[in-house]
């Protein structure tokens, strides 16, 4: 069976596309032609009634990060609000999470996957 091999792009509308693209590059290192590291990608439709992300948004992007504490420090230094809920979001099985918003109000989830378990 033919199948998809991975995410080939993520496209969305922006009021100021150049400013928004510059923000993603400056704060997250994501460029227009971004060669991402291989790793797990979660593709998960949510119930329409979910409160996991804002009701007025159809999507939320999640970026895998290599150092959640480090990126949170960088974002806070740039005066970007960072939300964490360790008791609610973080588990040894799923990893650690934080949330931010881009300049146009889109919620972004940052995810540091759990360290691989040695056998």
Tab-separated table of N, CA and C in Angstrom:
chain	number	residue	atom	x	y	z
A	1	UNK	N	0.837	-1.186	0.000
A	1	UNK	CA	0.000	0.000	0.000
A	1	UNK	C	0.877	1.243	0.000
A	2	UNK	N	0.570	2.185	-0.849
A	2	UNK	CA	1.270	3.466	-0.851
A	2	UNK	C	0.872	4.241	0.398
A	3	UNK	N	1.796	5.015	0.947
A	3	UNK	CA	1.500	5.742	2.184
A	3	UNK	C	2.301	7.028	2.266
A	4	UNK	N	1.892	7.901	3.165
A	4	UNK	CA	2.640	9.129	3.439
A	4	UNK	C	3.922	8.765	4.175
A	5	UNK	N	4.996	9.499	3.917
A	5	UNK	CA	6.288	9.232	4.536
A	5	UNK	C	6.612	10.177	5.685
A	6	UNK	N	5.916	11.289	5.759
A	6	UNK	CA	6.181	12.277	6.805
A	6	UNK	C	5.482	13.570	6.462
A	7	UNK	N	5.637	14.532	7.322
A	7	UNK	CA	5.041	15.847	7.085
A	7	UNK	C	5.921	16.580	6.092
A	8	UNK	N	5.342	17.010	4.997
A	8	UNK	CA	6.091	17.713	3.963
A	8	UNK	C	5.968	19.220	4.042
A	9	UNK	N	5.046	19.707	4.846
A	9	UNK	CA	4.877	21.146	5.010
A	9	UNK	C	3.745	21.435	5.963
A	10	UNK	N	3.746	22.627	6.456
A	10	UNK	CA	2.670	23.091	7.330
A	10	UNK	C	2.345	24.496	6.855
A	11	UNK	N	1.121	24.713	6.389
A	11	UNK	CA	0.743	25.970	5.762
A	11	UNK	C	-0.410	26.596	6.522
A	12	UNK	N	-0.321	27.883	6.794
A	12	UNK	CA	-1.393	28.567	7.512
A	12	UNK	C	-1.380	30.044	7.147
A	13	UNK	N	-2.495	30.683	7.387
A	13	UNK	CA	-2.648	32.096	7.067
A	13	UNK	C	-2.012	32.967	8.148
A	14	UNK	N	-1.517	34.133	7.734
A	14	UNK	CA	-0.921	35.074	8.685
A	14	UNK	C	-1.254	36.491	8.250
A	15	UNK	N	-1.486	37.342	9.229
A	15	UNK	CA	-1.732	38.756	8.911
A	15	UNK	C	-0.472	39.397	8.337
A	16	UNK	N	0.687	39.092	8.894
A	16	UNK	CA	1.972	39.628	8.429
A	16	UNK	C	2.929	38.451	8.289
A	17	UNK	N	2.903	37.802	7.131
A	17	UNK	CA	3.641	36.555	6.944
A	17	UNK	C	5.150	36.725	7.103
A	18	UNK	N	5.704	37.838	6.658
A	18	UNK	CA	7.146	38.043	6.771
A	18	UNK	C	7.564	38.204	8.231
A	19	UNK	N	6.805	38.970	8.993
A	19	UNK	CA	7.103	39.171	10.420
A	19	UNK	C	6.971	37.857	11.176
A	20	UNK	N	5.922	37.100	10.865
A	20	UNK	CA	5.702	35.842	11.561
A	20	UNK	C	6.799	34.828	11.222
A	21	UNK	N	7.180	34.749	9.965
A	21	UNK	CA	8.264	33.840	9.564
A	21	UNK	C	9.564	34.204	10.280
A	22	UNK	N	9.857	35.495	10.399
A	22	UNK	CA	11.066	35.943	11.095
A	22	UNK	C	11.013	35.570	12.576
A	23	UNK	N	9.832	35.666	13.195
A	23	UNK	CA	9.667	35.319	14.607
A	23	UNK	C	9.962	33.833	14.827
A	24	UNK	N	9.400	32.957	13.981
A	24	UNK	CA	9.640	31.519	14.108
A	24	UNK	C	11.128	31.194	13.924
A	25	UNK	N	11.771	31.857	12.995
A	25	UNK	CA	13.201	31.608	12.785
A	25	UNK	C	14.025	32.094	13.973
A	26	UNK	N	13.751	33.290	14.456
A	26	UNK	CA	14.519	33.860	15.562
A	26	UNK	C	14.357	33.076	16.858
A	27	UNK	N	13.137	32.698	17.194
A	27	UNK	CA	12.890	32.120	18.508
A	27	UNK	C	12.868	30.586	18.554
A	28	UNK	N	12.588	29.947	17.416
A	28	UNK	CA	12.500	28.486	17.408
A	28	UNK	C	13.450	27.821	16.411
A	29	UNK	N	14.118	28.638	15.573
A	29	UNK	CA	15.030	28.068	14.588
A	29	UNK	C	14.340	27.402	13.419
A	30	UNK	N	13.055	27.691	13.230
A	30	UNK	CA	12.278	27.083	12.148
A	30	UNK	C	12.293	28.035	10.953
A	31	UNK	N	12.829	27.555	9.838
A	31	UNK	CA	12.911	28.356	8.620
A	31	UNK	C	11.918	27.836	7.585
A	32	UNK	N	11.744	28.584	6.507
A	32	UNK	CA	10.773	28.180	5.479
A	32	UNK	C	11.091	26.800	4.922
A	33	UNK	N	12.342	26.542	4.604
A	33	UNK	CA	12.770	25.221	4.144
A	33	UNK	C	13.597	24.624	5.276
A	34	UNK	N	12.915	23.981	6.194
A	34	UNK	CA	13.487	23.518	7.453
A	34	UNK	C	13.755	22.033	7.371
A	35	UNK	N	15.002	21.649	7.537
A	35	UNK	CA	15.372	20.245	7.533
A	35	UNK	C	15.363	19.763	8.977
A	36	UNK	N	14.252	19.179	9.391
A	36	UNK	CA	14.094	18.785	10.785
A	36	UNK	C	14.779	17.467	11.078
A	37	UNK	N	15.063	17.245	12.360
A	37	UNK	CA	15.648	15.984	12.786
A	37	UNK	C	14.585	14.898	12.777
A	38	UNK	N	15.001	13.698	12.450
A	38	UNK	CA	14.084	12.562	12.464
A	38	UNK	C	13.636	12.287	13.891
A	39	UNK	N	12.426	11.874	14.030
A	39	UNK	CA	11.893	11.539	15.341
A	39	UNK	C	10.395	11.352	15.253
A	40	UNK	N	9.842	11.021	16.369
A	40	UNK	CA	8.416	10.768	16.454
A	40	UNK	C	7.595	12.011	16.109
A	41	UNK	N	6.567	11.830	15.301
A	41	UNK	CA	5.582	12.868	15.028
A	41	UNK	C	4.224	12.302	15.409
A	42	UNK	N	3.493	13.043	16.215
A	42	UNK	CA	2.157	12.614	16.626
A	42	UNK	C	1.140	13.294	15.709
A	43	UNK	N	0.308	12.507	15.085
A	43	UNK	CA	-0.778	13.016	14.246
A	43	UNK	C	-2.064	12.591	14.931
A	44	UNK	N	-2.754	13.542	15.580
A	44	UNK	CA	-3.880	13.154	16.419
A	44	UNK	C	-5.031	14.151	16.340
A	45	UNK	N	-6.069	13.838	15.568
A	45	UNK	CA	-7.265	14.671	15.631
A	45	UNK	C	-7.844	14.614	17.051
A	46	UNK	N	-8.333	15.735	17.517
A	46	UNK	CA	-8.964	15.816	18.830
A	46	UNK	C	-10.465	15.984	18.658
A	47	UNK	N	-11.211	15.635	19.689
A	47	UNK	CA	-12.649	15.886	19.666
A	47	UNK	C	-12.893	17.375	19.488
A	48	UNK	N	-13.966	17.719	18.802
A	48	UNK	CA	-14.298	19.126	18.571
A	48	UNK	C	-14.449	19.888	19.883
A	49	UNK	N	-14.847	19.225	20.947
A	49	UNK	CA	-15.094	19.865	22.232
A	49	UNK	C	-13.856	19.941	23.134
A	50	UNK	N	-12.670	19.556	22.640
A	50	UNK	CA	-11.476	19.532	23.481
A	50	UNK	C	-11.170	20.906	24.073
A	51	UNK	N	-10.612	20.896	25.271
A	51	UNK	CA	-10.117	22.144	25.850
A	51	UNK	C	-8.582	22.103	25.929
A	52	UNK	N	-7.972	21.164	25.212
A	52	UNK	CA	-6.517	21.048	25.200
A	52	UNK	C	-5.855	22.227	24.494
A	53	UNK	N	-6.565	22.834	23.543
A	53	UNK	CA	-6.117	24.081	22.927
A	53	UNK	C	-7.342	24.936	22.645
A	54	UNK	N	-7.162	26.241	22.351
A	54	UNK	CA	-8.296	27.169	22.270
A	54	UNK	C	-9.391	26.731	21.295
A	55	UNK	N	-10.621	26.934	21.711
A	55	UNK	CA	-11.790	26.528	20.928
A	55	UNK	C	-11.887	27.258	19.592
A	56	UNK	N	-11.311	28.461	19.504
A	56	UNK	CA	-11.402	29.222	18.256
A	56	UNK	C	-10.285	28.870	17.264
A	57	UNK	N	-9.461	27.882	17.597
A	57	UNK	CA	-8.367	27.456	16.711
A	57	UNK	C	-8.612	26.028	16.238
A	58	UNK	N	-8.333	25.787	14.979
A	58	UNK	CA	-8.505	24.453	14.408
A	58	UNK	C	-7.266	23.584	14.592
A	59	UNK	N	-6.148	24.188	14.934
A	59	UNK	CA	-4.915	23.435	15.019
A	59	UNK	C	-4.024	23.982	16.129
A	60	UNK	N	-3.076	23.171	16.534
A	60	UNK	CA	-1.988	23.589	17.417
A	60	UNK	C	-0.763	22.813	16.960
A	61	UNK	N	0.317	23.509	16.709
A	61	UNK	CA	1.543	22.818	16.307
A	61	UNK	C	2.358	22.497	17.551
A	62	UNK	N	3.027	21.374	17.491
A	62	UNK	CA	3.874	20.902	18.586
A	62	UNK	C	5.265	20.712	18.002
A	63	UNK	N	6.262	21.356	18.610
A	63	UNK	CA	7.649	21.184	18.176
A	63	UNK	C	8.408	20.349	19.196
A	64	UNK	N	9.116	19.329	18.703
A	64	UNK	CA	10.042	18.579	19.547
A	64	UNK	C	11.243	19.473	19.815
A	65	UNK	N	11.703	19.524	21.062
A	65	UNK	CA	12.878	20.328	21.411
A	65	UNK	C	13.899	19.446	22.115
A	66	UNK	N	15.163	19.855	22.042
A	66	UNK	CA	16.224	19.061	22.660
A	66	UNK	C	16.530	19.479	24.090
A	67	UNK	N	16.088	20.662	24.490
A	67	UNK	CA	16.405	21.186	25.824
A	67	UNK	C	15.281	22.144	26.222
A	68	UNK	N	14.236	21.618	26.832
A	68	UNK	CA	13.078	22.442	27.176
A	68	UNK	C	13.458	23.578	28.114
A	69	UNK	N	14.267	23.300	29.128
A	69	UNK	CA	14.669	24.358	30.051
A	69	UNK	C	15.435	25.454	29.323
A	70	UNK	N	16.332	25.060	28.433
A	70	UNK	CA	17.123	26.033	27.683
A	70	UNK	C	16.276	26.908	26.782
A	71	UNK	N	15.351	26.301	26.037
A	71	UNK	CA	14.522	27.102	25.130
A	71	UNK	C	13.554	27.986	25.913
A	72	UNK	N	13.061	27.499	27.070
A	72	UNK	CA	12.190	28.341	27.890
A	72	UNK	C	12.955	29.561	28.401
A	73	UNK	N	14.212	29.378	28.792
A	73	UNK	CA	15.028	30.499	29.250
A	73	UNK	C	15.236	31.511	28.124
A	74	UNK	N	15.519	31.026	26.921
A	74	UNK	CA	15.698	31.922	25.772
A	74	UNK	C	14.419	32.697	25.483
A	75	UNK	N	13.294	32.012	25.497
A	75	UNK	CA	12.021	32.667	25.202
A	75	UNK	C	11.684	33.715	26.263
A	76	UNK	N	11.874	33.377	27.525
A	76	UNK	CA	11.602	34.338	28.603
A	76	UNK	C	12.535	35.539	28.511
A	77	UNK	N	13.793	35.319	28.133
A	77	UNK	CA	14.733	36.424	27.953
A	77	UNK	C	14.274	37.357	26.836
A	78	UNK	N	13.542	36.792	25.856
A	78	UNK	CA	12.987	37.594	24.754
A	78	UNK	C	11.600	38.141	25.109
A	79	UNK	N	11.213	38.004	26.392
A	79	UNK	CA	9.932	38.489	26.913
A	79	UNK	C	8.732	37.801	26.262
A	80	UNK	N	8.899	36.510	25.989
A	80	UNK	CA	7.803	35.689	25.478
A	80	UNK	C	7.285	34.869	26.648
A	81	UNK	N	5.989	34.967	26.904
A	81	UNK	CA	5.382	34.238	28.014
A	81	UNK	C	5.428	32.740	27.744
A	82	UNK	N	5.809	31.984	28.759
A	82	UNK	CA	5.896	30.533	28.674
A	82	UNK	C	5.010	29.950	29.763
A	83	UNK	N	4.127	29.030	29.363
A	83	UNK	CA	3.252	28.367	30.325
A	83	UNK	C	3.701	26.925	30.499
A	84	UNK	N	3.776	26.494	31.752
A	84	UNK	CA	4.047	25.087	32.051
A	84	UNK	C	3.022	24.620	33.072
A	85	UNK	N	2.715	23.357	33.020
A	85	UNK	CA	1.845	22.708	34.004
A	85	UNK	C	2.414	21.315	34.268
A	86	UNK	N	3.548	21.258	34.965
A	86	UNK	CA	4.222	19.968	35.133
A	86	UNK	C	3.341	18.890	35.751
A	87	UNK	N	2.512	19.249	36.718
A	87	UNK	CA	1.669	18.232	37.362
A	87	UNK	C	0.566	17.716	36.445
A	88	UNK	N	0.215	18.505	35.454
A	88	UNK	CA	-0.880	18.122	34.545
A	88	UNK	C	-0.362	17.556	33.222
A	89	UNK	N	0.678	18.157	32.651
A	89	UNK	CA	1.126	17.799	31.311
A	89	UNK	C	2.285	16.812	31.267
A	90	UNK	N	3.191	16.873	32.231
A	90	UNK	CA	4.438	16.108	32.157
A	90	UNK	C	4.310	14.737	32.818
A	91	UNK	N	4.843	13.725	32.136
A	91	UNK	CA	4.917	12.389	32.729
A	91	UNK	C	6.211	11.730	32.260
A	92	UNK	N	6.713	10.772	33.015
A	92	UNK	CA	7.915	10.057	32.566
A	92	UNK	C	7.697	9.332	31.238
A	93	UNK	N	6.459	8.937	30.956
A	93	UNK	CA	6.166	8.204	29.712
A	93	UNK	C	6.057	9.124	28.493
A	94	UNK	N	5.535	10.342	28.684
A	94	UNK	CA	5.321	11.224	27.537
A	94	UNK	C	6.343	12.341	27.420
A	95	UNK	N	7.014	12.696	28.492
A	95	UNK	CA	7.996	13.769	28.449
A	95	UNK	C	7.488	15.044	29.105
A	96	UNK	N	8.108	16.163	28.724
A	96	UNK	CA	7.791	17.463	29.326
A	96	UNK	C	7.271	18.415	28.259
A	97	UNK	N	6.401	19.343	28.690
A	97	UNK	CA	5.726	20.246	27.757
A	97	UNK	C	5.733	21.680	28.270
A	98	UNK	N	5.672	22.603	27.341
A	98	UNK	CA	5.472	24.021	27.636
A	98	UNK	C	4.668	24.593	26.485
A	99	UNK	N	4.042	25.741	26.730
A	99	UNK	CA	3.263	26.396	25.672
A	99	UNK	C	3.624	27.864	25.577
A	100	UNK	N	3.612	28.336	24.342
A	100	UNK	CA	3.826	29.749	24.048
A	100	UNK	C	2.819	30.151	22.974
A	101	UNK	N	2.776	31.431	22.657
A	101	UNK	CA	1.950	31.927	21.554
A	101	UNK	C	2.832	32.749	20.623
A	102	UNK	N	2.609	32.592	19.325
A	102	UNK	CA	3.339	33.429	18.377
A	102	UNK	C	2.698	34.825	18.351
A	103	UNK	N	3.286	35.782	17.640
A	103	UNK	CA	2.756	37.149	17.650
A	103	UNK	C	1.317	37.286	17.133
A	104	UNK	N	0.814	36.277	16.427
A	104	UNK	CA	-0.560	36.339	15.930
A	104	UNK	C	-1.518	35.521	16.791
A	105	UNK	N	-1.049	35.070	17.949
A	105	UNK	CA	-1.921	34.390	18.901
A	105	UNK	C	-2.069	32.896	18.713
A	106	UNK	N	-1.313	32.304	17.800
A	106	UNK	CA	-1.374	30.856	17.604
A	106	UNK	C	-0.631	30.160	18.739
A	107	UNK	N	-1.286	29.198	19.353
A	107	UNK	CA	-0.666	28.455	20.446
A	107	UNK	C	0.324	27.443	19.890
A	108	UNK	N	1.489	27.357	20.532
A	108	UNK	CA	2.548	26.443	20.136
A	108	UNK	C	2.907	25.607	21.351
A	109	UNK	N	2.954	24.302	21.147
A	109	UNK	CA	3.376	23.428	22.227
A	109	UNK	C	4.817	23.004	21.969
A	110	UNK	N	5.639	23.073	23.008
A	110	UNK	CA	7.021	22.627	22.946
A	110	UNK	C	7.109	21.326	23.730
A	111	UNK	N	7.773	20.342	23.175
A	111	UNK	CA	7.791	19.005	23.765
A	111	UNK	C	9.209	18.462	23.811
A	112	UNK	N	9.655	18.130	25.008
A	112	UNK	CA	10.908	17.402	25.167
A	112	UNK	C	10.537	15.952	25.456
A	113	UNK	N	10.718	15.069	24.464
A	113	UNK	CA	10.361	13.659	24.669
A	113	UNK	C	11.160	13.060	25.829
A	114	UNK	N	10.656	11.975	26.408
A	114	UNK	CA	11.414	11.336	27.482
A	114	UNK	C	12.722	10.765	26.956
A	115	UNK	N	13.707	10.684	27.834
A	115	UNK	CA	14.985	10.081	27.456
A	115	UNK	C	14.743	8.612	27.128
A	116	UNK	N	15.442	8.092	26.130
A	116	UNK	CA	15.288	6.652	25.807
A	116	UNK	C	15.639	5.800	27.024
A	117	UNK	N	14.874	4.757	27.220
A	117	UNK	CA	15.093	3.852	28.338
A	117	UNK	C	16.172	2.837	27.944
A	118	UNK	N	17.180	2.707	28.784
A	118	UNK	CA	18.193	1.688	28.522
A	118	UNK	C	17.691	0.349	29.032
A	119	UNK	N	18.026	-0.689	28.308
A	119	UNK	CA	17.522	-2.031	28.674
A	119	UNK	C	18.548	-2.805	29.435
